[in-house]
mmCIF file of C-alpha atoms in Angstrom:
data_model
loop_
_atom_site.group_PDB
_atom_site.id
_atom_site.type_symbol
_atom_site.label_atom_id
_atom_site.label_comp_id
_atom_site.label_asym_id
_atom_site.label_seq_id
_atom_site.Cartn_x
_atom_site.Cartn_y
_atom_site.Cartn_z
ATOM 1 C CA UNK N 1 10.437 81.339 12.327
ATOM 2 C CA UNK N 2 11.491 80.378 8.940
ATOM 3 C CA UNK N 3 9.495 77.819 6.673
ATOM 4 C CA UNK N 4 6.064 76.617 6.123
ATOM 5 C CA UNK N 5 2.999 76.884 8.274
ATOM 6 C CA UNK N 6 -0.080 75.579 7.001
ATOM 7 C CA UNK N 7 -3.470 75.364 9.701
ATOM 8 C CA UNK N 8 -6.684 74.274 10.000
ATOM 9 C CA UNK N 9 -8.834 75.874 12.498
ATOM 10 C CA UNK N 10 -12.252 75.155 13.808
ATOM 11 C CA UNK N 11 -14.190 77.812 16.409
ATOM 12 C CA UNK N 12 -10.587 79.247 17.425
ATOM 13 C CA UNK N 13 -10.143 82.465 19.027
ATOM 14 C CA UNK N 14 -7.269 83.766 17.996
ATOM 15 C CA UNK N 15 -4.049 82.760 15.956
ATOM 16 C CA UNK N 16 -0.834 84.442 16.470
ATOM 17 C CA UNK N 17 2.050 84.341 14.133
ATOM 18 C CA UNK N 18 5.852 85.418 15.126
ATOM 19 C CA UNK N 19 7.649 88.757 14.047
ATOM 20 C CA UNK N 20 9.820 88.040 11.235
ATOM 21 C CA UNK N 21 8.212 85.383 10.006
ATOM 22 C CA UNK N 22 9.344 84.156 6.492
ATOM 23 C CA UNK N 23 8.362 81.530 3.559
ATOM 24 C CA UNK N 24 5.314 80.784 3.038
ATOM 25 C CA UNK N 25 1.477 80.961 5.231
ATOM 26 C CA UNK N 26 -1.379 78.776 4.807
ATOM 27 C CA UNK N 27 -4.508 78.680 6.356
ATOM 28 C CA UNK N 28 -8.092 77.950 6.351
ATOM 29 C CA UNK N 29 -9.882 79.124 9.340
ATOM 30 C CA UNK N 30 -13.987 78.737 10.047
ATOM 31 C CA UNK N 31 -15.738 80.490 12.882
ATOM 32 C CA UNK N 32 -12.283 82.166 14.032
ATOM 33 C CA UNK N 33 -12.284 85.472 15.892
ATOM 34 C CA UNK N 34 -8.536 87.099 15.048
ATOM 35 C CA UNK N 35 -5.842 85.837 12.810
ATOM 36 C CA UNK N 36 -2.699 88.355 13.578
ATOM 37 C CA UNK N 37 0.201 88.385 11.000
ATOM 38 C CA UNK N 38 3.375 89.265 12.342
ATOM 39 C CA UNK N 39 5.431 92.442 11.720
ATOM 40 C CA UNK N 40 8.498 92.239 9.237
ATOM 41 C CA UNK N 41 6.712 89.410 7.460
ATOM 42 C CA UNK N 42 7.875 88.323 3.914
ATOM 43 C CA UNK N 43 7.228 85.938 1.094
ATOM 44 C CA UNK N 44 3.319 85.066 0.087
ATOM 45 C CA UNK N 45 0.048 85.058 1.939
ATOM 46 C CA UNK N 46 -2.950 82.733 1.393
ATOM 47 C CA UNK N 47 -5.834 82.425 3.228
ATOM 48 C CA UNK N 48 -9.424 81.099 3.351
ATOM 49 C CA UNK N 49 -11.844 82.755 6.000
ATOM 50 C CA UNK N 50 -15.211 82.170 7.141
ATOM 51 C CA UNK N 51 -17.444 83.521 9.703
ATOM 52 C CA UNK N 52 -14.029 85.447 10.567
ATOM 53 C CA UNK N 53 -14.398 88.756 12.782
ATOM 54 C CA UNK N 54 -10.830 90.501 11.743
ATOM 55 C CA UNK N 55 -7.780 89.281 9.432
ATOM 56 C CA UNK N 56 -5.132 91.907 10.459
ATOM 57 C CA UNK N 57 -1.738 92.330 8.092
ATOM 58 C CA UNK N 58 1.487 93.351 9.453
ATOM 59 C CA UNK N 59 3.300 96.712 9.037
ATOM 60 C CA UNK N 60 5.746 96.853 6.694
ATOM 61 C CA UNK N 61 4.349 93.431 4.886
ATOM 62 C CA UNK N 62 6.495 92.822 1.434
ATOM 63 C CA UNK N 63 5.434 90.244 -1.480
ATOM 64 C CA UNK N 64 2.044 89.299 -2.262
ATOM 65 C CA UNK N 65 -1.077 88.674 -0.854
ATOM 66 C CA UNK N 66 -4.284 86.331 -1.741
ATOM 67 C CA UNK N 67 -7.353 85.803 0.516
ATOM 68 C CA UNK N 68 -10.766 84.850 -0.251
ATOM 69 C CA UNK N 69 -13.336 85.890 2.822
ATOM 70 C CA UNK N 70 -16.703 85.179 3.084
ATOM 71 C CA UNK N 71 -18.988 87.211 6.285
ATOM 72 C CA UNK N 72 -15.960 88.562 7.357
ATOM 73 C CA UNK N 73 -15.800 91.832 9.508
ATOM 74 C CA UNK N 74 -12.592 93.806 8.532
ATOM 75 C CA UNK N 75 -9.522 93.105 6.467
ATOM 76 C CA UNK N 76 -6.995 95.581 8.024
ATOM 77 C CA UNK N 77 -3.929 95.881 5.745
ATOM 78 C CA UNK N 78 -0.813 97.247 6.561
ATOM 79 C CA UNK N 79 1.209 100.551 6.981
ATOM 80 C CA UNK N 80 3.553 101.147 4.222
ATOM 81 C CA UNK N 81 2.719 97.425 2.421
ATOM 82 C CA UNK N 82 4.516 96.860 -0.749
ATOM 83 C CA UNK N 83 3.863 94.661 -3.692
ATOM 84 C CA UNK N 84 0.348 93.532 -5.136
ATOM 85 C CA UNK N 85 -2.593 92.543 -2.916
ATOM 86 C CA UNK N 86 -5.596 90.590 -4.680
ATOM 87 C CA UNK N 87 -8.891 89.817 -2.639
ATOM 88 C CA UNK N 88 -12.155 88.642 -3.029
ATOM 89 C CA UNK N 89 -14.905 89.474 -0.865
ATOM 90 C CA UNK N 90 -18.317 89.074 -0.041
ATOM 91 C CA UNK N 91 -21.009 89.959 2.595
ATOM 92 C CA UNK N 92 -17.487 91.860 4.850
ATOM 93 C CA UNK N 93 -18.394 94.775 6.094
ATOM 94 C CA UNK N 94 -14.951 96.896 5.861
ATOM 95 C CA UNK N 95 -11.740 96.647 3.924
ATOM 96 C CA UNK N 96 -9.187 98.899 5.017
ATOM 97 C CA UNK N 97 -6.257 99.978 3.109
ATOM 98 C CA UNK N 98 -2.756 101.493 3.962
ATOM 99 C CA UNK N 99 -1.485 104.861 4.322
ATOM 100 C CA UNK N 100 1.899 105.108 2.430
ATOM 101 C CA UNK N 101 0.772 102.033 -0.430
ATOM 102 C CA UNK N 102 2.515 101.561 -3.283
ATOM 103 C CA UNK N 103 2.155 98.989 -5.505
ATOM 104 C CA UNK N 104 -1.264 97.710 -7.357
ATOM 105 C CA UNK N 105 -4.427 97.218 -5.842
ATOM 106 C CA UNK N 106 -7.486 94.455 -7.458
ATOM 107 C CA UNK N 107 -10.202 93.897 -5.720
ATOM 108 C CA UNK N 108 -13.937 92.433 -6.360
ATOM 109 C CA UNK N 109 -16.501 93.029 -3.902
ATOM 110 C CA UNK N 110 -19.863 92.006 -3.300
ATOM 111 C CA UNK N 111 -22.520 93.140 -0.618
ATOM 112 C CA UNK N 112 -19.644 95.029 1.305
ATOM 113 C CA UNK N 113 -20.015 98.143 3.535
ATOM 114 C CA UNK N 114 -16.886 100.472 3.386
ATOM 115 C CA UNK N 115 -13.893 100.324 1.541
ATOM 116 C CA UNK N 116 -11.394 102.947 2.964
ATOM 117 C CA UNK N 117 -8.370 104.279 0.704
ATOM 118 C CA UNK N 118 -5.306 105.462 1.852
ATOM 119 C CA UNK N 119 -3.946 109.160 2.583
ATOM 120 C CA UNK N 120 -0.870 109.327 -0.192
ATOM 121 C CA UNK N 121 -1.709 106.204 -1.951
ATOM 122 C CA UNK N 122 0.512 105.944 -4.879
ATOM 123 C CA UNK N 123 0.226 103.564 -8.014
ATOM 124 C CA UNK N 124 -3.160 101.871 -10.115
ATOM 125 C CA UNK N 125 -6.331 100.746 -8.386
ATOM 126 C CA UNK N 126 -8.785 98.686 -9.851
ATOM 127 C CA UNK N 127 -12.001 97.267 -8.148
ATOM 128 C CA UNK N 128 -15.197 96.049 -9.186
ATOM 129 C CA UNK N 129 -17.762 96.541 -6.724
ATOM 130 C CA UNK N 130 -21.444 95.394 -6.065
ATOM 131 C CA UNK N 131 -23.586 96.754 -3.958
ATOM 132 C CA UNK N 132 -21.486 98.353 -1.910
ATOM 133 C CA UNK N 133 -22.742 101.505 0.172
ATOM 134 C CA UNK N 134 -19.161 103.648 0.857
ATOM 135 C CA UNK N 135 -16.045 104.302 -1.726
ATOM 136 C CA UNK N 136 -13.702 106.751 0.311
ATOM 137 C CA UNK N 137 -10.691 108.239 -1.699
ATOM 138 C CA UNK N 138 -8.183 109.857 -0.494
ATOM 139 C CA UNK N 139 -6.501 113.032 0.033
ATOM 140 C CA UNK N 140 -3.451 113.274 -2.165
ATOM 141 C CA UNK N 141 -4.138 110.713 -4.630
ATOM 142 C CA UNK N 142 -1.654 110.499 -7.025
ATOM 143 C CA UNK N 143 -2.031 107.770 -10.095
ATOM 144 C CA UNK N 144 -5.260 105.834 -11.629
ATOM 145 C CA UNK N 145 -8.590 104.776 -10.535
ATOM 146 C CA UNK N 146 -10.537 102.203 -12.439
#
């Protein structure tokens, strides 16, 4: 699939892109169980989630990513992702992060559980964080925490 997608979903269960998707994703979703993001995928990201149980980012994901999530569950991003991720999150109870990411990490949370960092991250991170019960850092760290 090459191109634009752009959806609106109400009280779906599950949303299902293709495997080498290109161009350019837009969605708002309320009250949606899964949103799936295919393997191989390319270009730029944007989302709007509420009352979502899991966003989940393809391997091997290149470009840039923006979401803003609201009583979301988990935010799983993706093996060896490249490139810049940006998110904003409140009241989501895990955000987990890659093994093997490069790049720059930002993130503000607020009233969020867990926020797991990668084995061999590589690169800057910088988050700003409000009560949130669990930082977890990992082995083999190599670069700056802020």
């Amino acid at each position: 699939m090459t191109g634009t997608l752009g959806t609106t979903s109400t009280e779906k269960h599950n949303l299902y892109l293709p495997a080498g998707m290109t161009g350019t994703l837009g969605t708002t979703s309320t009250e949606k169980d899964n949103l799936y993001l295919p393997a191989g995928m390319t270009g730029t990201l944007g989302t709007t989630s509420t009352e979502k149980d899991n966003l989940y980012l393809p391997a091997g994901m290149v470009g840039a990513l923006g979401t803003t999530s609201t009583e979301k569950h988990n935010l799983y991003l993706p093996a060896g992702m490249t490139g810049a991720l940006g998110t904003t999150s409140t009241e989501k109870h895990n955000l987990y992060l890659p093994a093997g990411m490069t790049g720059a990490l930002g993130t503000t949370s607020t009233e969020k559980h867990n926020l797991y960092l990668p084995a061999g991250m590589t690169g800057a991170l910088g988050t700003t964080s409000t009560e949130k019960h669990n930082l977890y850092l990992p082995a083999g760290m190599t670069g700056a925490l802020t």
